Amino acid sequence: MPLLCLKDATIKFGGLTAVNKVCFDIEKGDLFGLIGPNGAGKTTCFNLITGVYEPTSGDIDFLGTRICGMAPNKIAEIGICRTFQNIRLFGTLSALENVMVGAYLRHKTSLLGGFMLTPAVIKETAELRKKAMELLSVVNLTDVANSRACDLSYGKQRRLEIARAMATDPKLILLDEPAAGMNPYEKDELRSVVFKIRDDYEKTVLLIEHDMKFVMGLCEKIVVLDHGEEIAYGDPSEIRNNPKVIEAYLGEPV
Amino acid sequence: MSLSKILGTRALSVVLAIAFCFGLDAFVTGQLNEYVVRLVMLAGLYVTLSVSLNLINGITGQFSIGHAAFYMVGAYSAGIVSNAIYKTQPLAAPAYMIISMLIGAVFAAIAGLIVGMPSLRLKGDYLAIVTLGFGEIIRIIVLNQNQWGGSYGYAIAPKYQAGWLIWLLAIICIATCRNLLKSAHGLAFLAVREDEIAAQAMGVNVTKTKVVAFIVGAAFAGAAGALFGHMESFVNPDLFKMEVSFLVLTMVVLGGSGSITGSVLAGATLFILPELPRIVSFKMSLGLLLSVLLGIGVLVWMNRKFLEKYHEPDKVKRTLVVAGANIGLVVLAIVVGKLLNNVPVFGTTNYDANKIRYMILAVVLLVIMLLKPTGLLGHHEFSWDWVKRVLNRNKTGEASA
Ligand SMILES: Nc1ncnc2c1ncn2[C@@H]1O[C@H](COP(=O)(O)OP(=O)(O)OP(=O)(O)O)[C@@H](O)[C@H]1O
Ligand SMILES: [Mg+2]
């Protein structure tokens, strides 16, 4: 059974069909790429999968259960978490607290206990903090753990978003343009982080990226969208030589 | 920190809090005049109100400005129930207070739930308008209930002025919010404030978080209302007008949205501030008034411009220069005022400080907002760690100097 399965997923905004009958399956352990020109509907696809929007028609299944119409927090709970293209960190909270919010999803104590700060809550808070610290070290942000998220550099904010999403213990992690605005050195670092997430933490990764070199070197399977339609599917070498893809990216070497 | 140490600190804080409440009562009642006692009790109620509104506004980021409504629901519901049982049940007064507090809290919590609902769909200004409207609707409904005295007012039995209980409630309210922020659960509330969409994507139940904030915030305001009702033993809808909501909101913003310490300080002082002219009641000549306003204007302007331009690495020297300049300006303003008094019109037109107390409050607010837009404490909290850090910083500063 595939981990995630899109069946003719479609969404219309008024007259605009942002995503049109898109189908693809993601297997456990995949490093899956989603590419396409600007406005192709990639982010909208993420929004469909994470429950921000409900598809106009079609189905999305995760581990065999239909997740269309589920609240985003429920979807996070069953194991899909994401990062945002336009970074959405909790600005005035520290980097560590940002990751702790992610880790908080797996809390066990009651909110009433939180108001009374019971020993169990104190213990759990310390555990969540420890887990968050660990994830910060995975993305090399240990030294800025106590800085406010909004004070971090762009590249660090992107990595912090990844750590925060990882903290929710997802089965599938969606990365929306994680390398945007990063310099070549940071991109190399990011690549190793993504491999670490997949290989050491055994997560399945679905990522959107415009940097072709980055995607081709990282992903094993790629879906290409254009104007909301799926125009190609395959491994990097197939995508590179697909005439439709070349046409969509007109002129750009793929 | 080890668990036993934490629990030890906890036990100590509880003992200190109770000692404080009873100490305050023993000291205040009988020692001071009735008016001051009343002020101390009202200040306690306002601390509860501002800290509980801070939970909704500052911590969870839901811009609610109808807090007086919860205060009112608490006062009336507790009063009605208490009146009903007081005639038949001869209990000791403190017992009534506890029952009333619970009743007030429960009814206000229900009101909080009702107001919390729109917050699930509305944000910012829109939510503010709805909460404001809700507050007025409740007040006007009560105003038109003849069985509760309408605009004339409603008598509540028994009359009981429990300073210790009022401050105990304030402390419980502070402790509850503080606990929340110290636990991971508090992060969910802060996350909702910072970015709802991101919070929900991280699995935070935004609906539940907002509703809980409204319910808990309203419940504390309701409990405060219940104590207020018994303290006054007579309430009318005019006591719960929009002004009360705005005063409480001002306290939260001024103290620094989200900072519990800020809300407490602002709650206690801002309430007393407009009362001060009543206590000291002095007359102010127009000349003096003008020069004070002028002095404040220059003070604000100078502190902003000056602090931007003035780069002095030595902290101590910098502080001295800034403080010196400020004091100099105040002295200058007083001198100008005295001189202005010699002009016939300025010297003979007098204002009663009591009459312009709300103007004084407005000026103070303006100044603080101009000098420190994030509020007195920003997002900071008082803690012993913080005190230690400041002390250490001074020590290392001295060593290096
Ligand atoms: N909420 C919405 N309402 C109306 N139109 C929308 C909405 N969200 C997205 N769209 C439209 O859907 C189309 C696809 O947008 P989307 O953000 O998914 O593109 P993208 O592939 O992520 O592009 P980019 O590479 O620039 O991020 C765009 O034309 C966009 O304007
Ligand atoms: Mg996009």
XYZ file of C-alpha atoms in Angstrom, chain B residues 10-389:
380
model
C 6.332 25.658 44.986
C 5.478 25.007 48.636
C 7.428 28.083 49.675
C 5.610 30.277 47.133
C 2.234 29.040 48.336
C 3.117 29.775 51.950
C 4.444 33.205 51.022
C 1.352 33.981 48.970
C -0.996 33.093 51.812
C 1.146 34.977 54.308
C 1.089 37.975 51.981
C -2.695 37.919 51.678
C -3.344 37.697 55.389
C -0.529 40.078 56.163
C -2.023 42.577 53.786
C -5.411 42.180 55.408
C -4.054 42.530 58.930
C -2.040 45.536 57.932
C -4.536 47.287 55.728
C -7.825 46.833 57.564
C -8.098 49.073 60.555
C -4.719 50.688 60.034
C -5.556 52.814 57.053
C -8.569 54.880 56.217
C -11.498 53.290 54.484
C -10.751 54.890 51.148
C -7.234 53.507 50.937
C -8.435 50.056 51.981
C -10.930 50.216 49.169
C -8.225 51.202 46.724
C -6.040 48.292 47.751
C -8.934 45.884 47.221
C -9.918 47.386 43.884
C -6.306 47.247 42.775
C -6.350 43.506 43.522
C -9.460 43.088 41.410
C -7.912 45.025 38.550
C -4.779 42.910 38.726
C -6.984 39.832 38.281
C -8.823 41.491 35.417
C -5.712 42.562 33.554
C -3.856 39.295 34.053
C -6.871 37.302 32.881
C -7.349 39.549 29.847
C -3.646 39.162 29.153
C -4.232 35.426 28.790
C -6.720 36.122 25.997
C -5.126 39.178 24.380
C -1.454 39.024 25.109
C -0.723 35.314 25.300
C -3.233 33.861 22.839
C -3.377 36.983 20.663
C -7.179 37.227 20.463
C -8.028 40.903 20.509
C -10.911 40.924 22.972
C -12.077 44.234 24.415
C -15.231 43.306 26.285
C -13.715 42.131 29.538
C -16.086 44.194 31.675
C -18.897 41.933 30.446
C -17.350 38.883 32.138
C -16.779 40.956 35.273
C -20.441 41.916 35.184
C -21.729 38.413 34.552
C -19.689 37.273 37.554
C -21.008 40.008 39.831
C -24.681 39.569 38.929
C -24.794 35.776 38.759
C -22.977 35.382 42.067
C -25.168 38.044 43.632
C -28.386 36.444 42.466
C -27.448 32.991 43.721
C -26.027 34.311 46.971
C -29.168 36.355 47.667
C -31.286 33.267 47.105
C -29.396 31.088 49.583
C -28.435 33.764 52.094
C -31.950 34.059 53.455
C -32.257 30.371 54.244
C -28.708 29.199 54.868
C -26.798 30.730 57.761
C -23.219 30.072 56.603
C -20.143 32.048 57.561
C -19.369 34.932 55.207
C -16.146 33.466 53.772
C -18.082 30.354 52.763
C -20.454 32.540 50.777
C -17.501 34.222 49.161
C -16.047 30.941 47.953
C -19.416 29.751 46.638
C -19.985 33.101 44.953
C -16.573 33.074 43.355
C -17.235 29.656 41.876
C -20.688 30.646 40.648
C -19.366 33.866 39.130
C -16.556 31.958 37.474
C -18.858 29.313 36.000
C -21.347 31.780 34.540
C -18.609 34.028 33.183
C -16.921 30.966 31.684
C -20.136 30.168 29.834
C -20.194 33.755 28.577
C -16.545 33.314 27.612
C -17.423 30.224 25.627
C -20.104 32.152 23.761
C -17.740 35.022 22.968
C -14.956 32.599 22.149
C -16.985 31.093 19.323
C -16.695 34.057 16.938
C -12.972 34.143 17.630
C -12.729 30.910 15.667
C -13.707 32.776 12.531
C -12.823 36.402 13.199
C -9.481 38.069 13.677
C -8.078 41.358 14.875
C -10.349 44.361 14.483
C -13.379 42.272 13.592
C -13.108 40.198 16.722
C -12.573 43.375 18.745
C -15.846 44.800 17.457
C -17.742 41.602 18.245
C -16.407 41.397 21.805
C -17.115 45.068 22.352
C -20.649 44.584 21.062
C -21.121 41.551 23.258
C -20.108 43.535 26.325
C -22.635 46.234 25.577
C -25.387 43.725 24.789
C -24.953 42.033 28.173
C -24.984 45.366 29.958
C -28.106 46.524 28.170
C -29.910 43.244 28.789
C -29.241 43.585 32.515
C -30.205 47.248 32.392
C -33.652 46.192 31.215
C -34.278 43.499 33.796
C -36.593 44.910 36.415
C -36.165 41.944 38.739
C -32.443 42.848 38.971
C -33.121 46.485 39.625
C -32.554 47.730 36.085
C -30.563 50.926 35.971
C -31.187 51.581 39.666
C -29.044 48.671 40.734
C -29.103 45.365 42.555
C -28.405 44.754 46.213
C -26.202 41.774 47.019
C -26.089 40.057 50.401
C -23.964 39.503 52.384
C -21.710 42.538 52.260
C -18.213 41.278 52.829
C -14.999 43.083 52.174
C -12.400 40.371 51.910
C -9.088 41.923 50.983
C -7.273 38.658 51.568
C -9.574 36.757 49.249
C -9.303 39.376 46.525
C -5.538 39.236 46.573
C -5.562 35.461 46.863
C -7.643 35.341 43.686
C -5.183 37.699 41.988
C -2.289 35.475 43.014
C -4.054 32.318 41.849
C -4.748 34.011 38.535
C -1.113 35.051 38.166
C 0.111 31.595 39.163
C -2.214 29.874 36.698
C -0.974 31.951 33.778
C 2.618 31.689 34.879
C 2.353 27.906 35.175
C 0.883 27.690 31.730
C 3.774 29.640 30.231
C 6.301 27.497 32.058
C 4.857 24.297 30.637
C 4.967 23.121 27.042
C 1.183 23.631 26.925
C 1.759 27.382 26.993
C 3.666 27.145 23.733
C 0.474 26.139 21.956
C -1.158 29.407 23.087
C 1.844 31.459 22.031
C 1.977 29.640 18.698
C -1.656 30.571 18.026
C -0.770 34.182 18.747
C 2.233 34.132 16.434
C 0.789 32.321 13.423
C -2.475 30.421 13.420
C -1.912 28.623 10.138
C 1.556 27.441 11.087
C 0.324 26.443 14.542
C -2.426 24.321 13.066
C -0.022 22.759 10.563
C 2.144 21.719 13.534
C -0.843 19.947 15.026
C -1.954 22.576 17.528
C -5.695 22.406 18.055
C -6.308 26.091 17.406
C -10.045 25.884 18.136
C -9.531 24.302 21.524
C -6.701 26.649 22.431
C -8.675 29.800 21.693
C -11.801 28.590 23.436
C -9.841 27.541 26.523
C -8.152 30.946 26.654
C -11.532 32.664 26.537
C -13.083 30.352 29.112
C -10.244 30.596 31.622
C -9.793 34.342 31.126
C -13.512 34.942 31.530
C -13.764 32.671 34.567
C -11.157 34.676 36.476
C -12.870 37.939 35.531
C -16.161 36.424 36.725
C -14.686 35.381 40.055
C -13.317 38.908 40.471
C -16.758 40.259 39.630
C -18.335 38.079 42.319
C -15.965 39.436 44.968
C -16.566 42.968 43.695
C -20.326 42.496 44.051
C -20.023 41.391 47.664
C -17.520 44.107 48.428
C -19.869 46.814 47.167
C -23.033 44.928 48.193
C -24.785 46.999 45.572
C -24.054 46.928 41.854
C -25.557 48.665 38.862
C -24.879 48.342 35.135
C -23.033 51.660 35.053
C -20.161 50.082 36.951
C -19.433 47.793 34.009
C -19.373 50.230 31.144
C -16.992 50.164 28.210
C -14.604 52.380 30.161
C -13.819 49.480 32.455
C -13.017 47.252 29.489
C -10.798 49.922 28.022
C -8.997 50.557 31.269
C -8.222 46.844 31.575
C -7.158 46.653 27.946
C -4.895 49.645 28.466
C -3.296 47.870 31.406
C -2.519 44.837 29.274
C -1.089 46.826 26.372
C 0.818 49.173 28.616
C 2.348 46.405 30.664
C 3.508 44.736 27.487
C 1.123 42.352 25.735
C 1.896 38.829 26.813
C 3.898 39.743 29.879
C 2.175 38.655 33.089
C 4.513 40.771 35.183
C 3.644 43.764 33.017
C -0.085 43.183 33.453
C 0.272 42.949 37.217
C 2.302 46.128 37.516
C 0.124 48.059 35.106
C -3.040 46.661 36.721
C -2.019 47.816 40.175
C -0.540 51.193 39.264
C -2.738 52.270 36.405
C -5.792 51.758 38.534
C -4.361 53.829 41.352
C -2.946 56.529 39.096
C -6.230 58.259 38.271
C -7.174 57.998 41.945
C -4.039 59.749 43.179
C -5.239 63.277 42.461
C -8.245 62.451 44.638
C -6.064 61.498 47.551
C -3.610 64.343 47.368
C -6.161 66.679 45.779
C -4.221 69.763 44.821
C -5.010 72.681 42.597
C -2.898 73.311 39.567
C -2.508 76.682 37.918
C -2.788 76.812 34.173
C 0.821 77.975 34.004
C 2.095 74.928 35.854
C -0.112 72.621 33.811
C 1.179 74.047 30.547
C 4.777 73.793 31.607
C 4.328 70.208 32.748
C 2.853 69.305 29.380
C 5.642 71.184 27.642
C 8.231 69.425 29.795
C 6.751 66.029 28.955
C 6.727 66.866 25.261
C 10.372 67.847 25.287
C 11.192 64.819 27.427
C 9.626 62.418 24.955
C 11.163 64.140 21.980
C 14.577 64.278 23.551
C 14.622 60.707 24.718
C 13.770 59.490 21.251
C 16.113 61.708 19.267
C 18.845 61.724 21.842
C 18.939 57.976 22.391
C 19.131 57.458 18.640
C 22.112 59.735 18.242
C 23.949 59.256 21.498
C 26.341 56.311 21.361
C 28.255 55.900 24.547
C 29.733 52.430 25.080
C 30.029 52.859 28.839
C 26.623 51.869 30.228
C 27.034 53.680 33.539
C 28.096 56.945 31.939
C 25.293 56.677 29.418
C 22.681 56.126 32.110
C 24.021 59.067 34.120
C 23.966 61.427 31.146
C 20.457 60.406 30.114
C 19.124 60.586 33.678
C 20.840 63.933 34.234
C 19.365 65.401 31.084
C 15.904 64.168 32.051
C 16.080 65.600 35.553
C 17.381 68.854 34.152
C 14.407 69.104 31.854
C 11.934 68.464 34.640
C 13.540 71.194 36.740
C 13.466 73.496 33.744
C 9.756 72.768 33.230
C 9.016 73.649 36.854
C 10.968 76.883 36.575
C 9.097 77.796 33.408
C 5.852 77.005 35.203
C 6.707 79.308 38.114
C 7.610 82.052 35.682
C 4.414 81.562 33.699
C 2.453 81.926 36.945
C 3.496 85.550 37.006
C 1.439 86.161 33.875
C -1.963 87.168 35.307
C -4.173 84.814 33.251
C -2.006 81.741 33.806
C -1.554 82.354 37.485
C -5.204 82.805 38.324
C -6.854 80.061 36.270
C -6.797 76.975 38.463
C -7.633 73.354 37.720
C -8.612 70.848 40.306
C -6.297 67.842 39.841
C -9.247 65.615 40.644
C -11.153 66.926 37.637
C -8.398 66.347 35.140
C -7.309 62.958 36.394
C -8.303 61.157 33.212
C -6.316 63.700 31.273
C -3.276 62.909 33.381
C -3.825 59.226 32.684
C -4.044 59.898 28.958
C -0.797 61.853 28.985
C 1.004 59.085 30.859
C -0.242 56.545 28.322
C 0.864 58.699 25.418
C 4.307 59.128 26.857
C 4.808 55.451 27.532
C 3.528 54.426 24.127
C 5.821 56.929 22.435
C 8.867 55.900 24.423
C 8.228 52.179 24.529
C 5.629 50.952 22.032
C 5.936 47.318 23.127
C 4.751 48.244 26.611
C 6.726 48.555 29.808
C 8.034 45.011 29.877
C 7.680 43.949 26.264
C 7.412 40.178 26.321
C 9.653 39.861 29.372
C 8.766 38.306 32.692
C 10.079 38.766 36.165
C 11.982 35.748 37.423
C 14.733 35.111 39.930
C 16.983 33.974 37.072
C 16.485 37.349 35.507
C 17.426 39.130 38.742
C 20.545 36.976 38.991
C 21.501 37.767 35.422
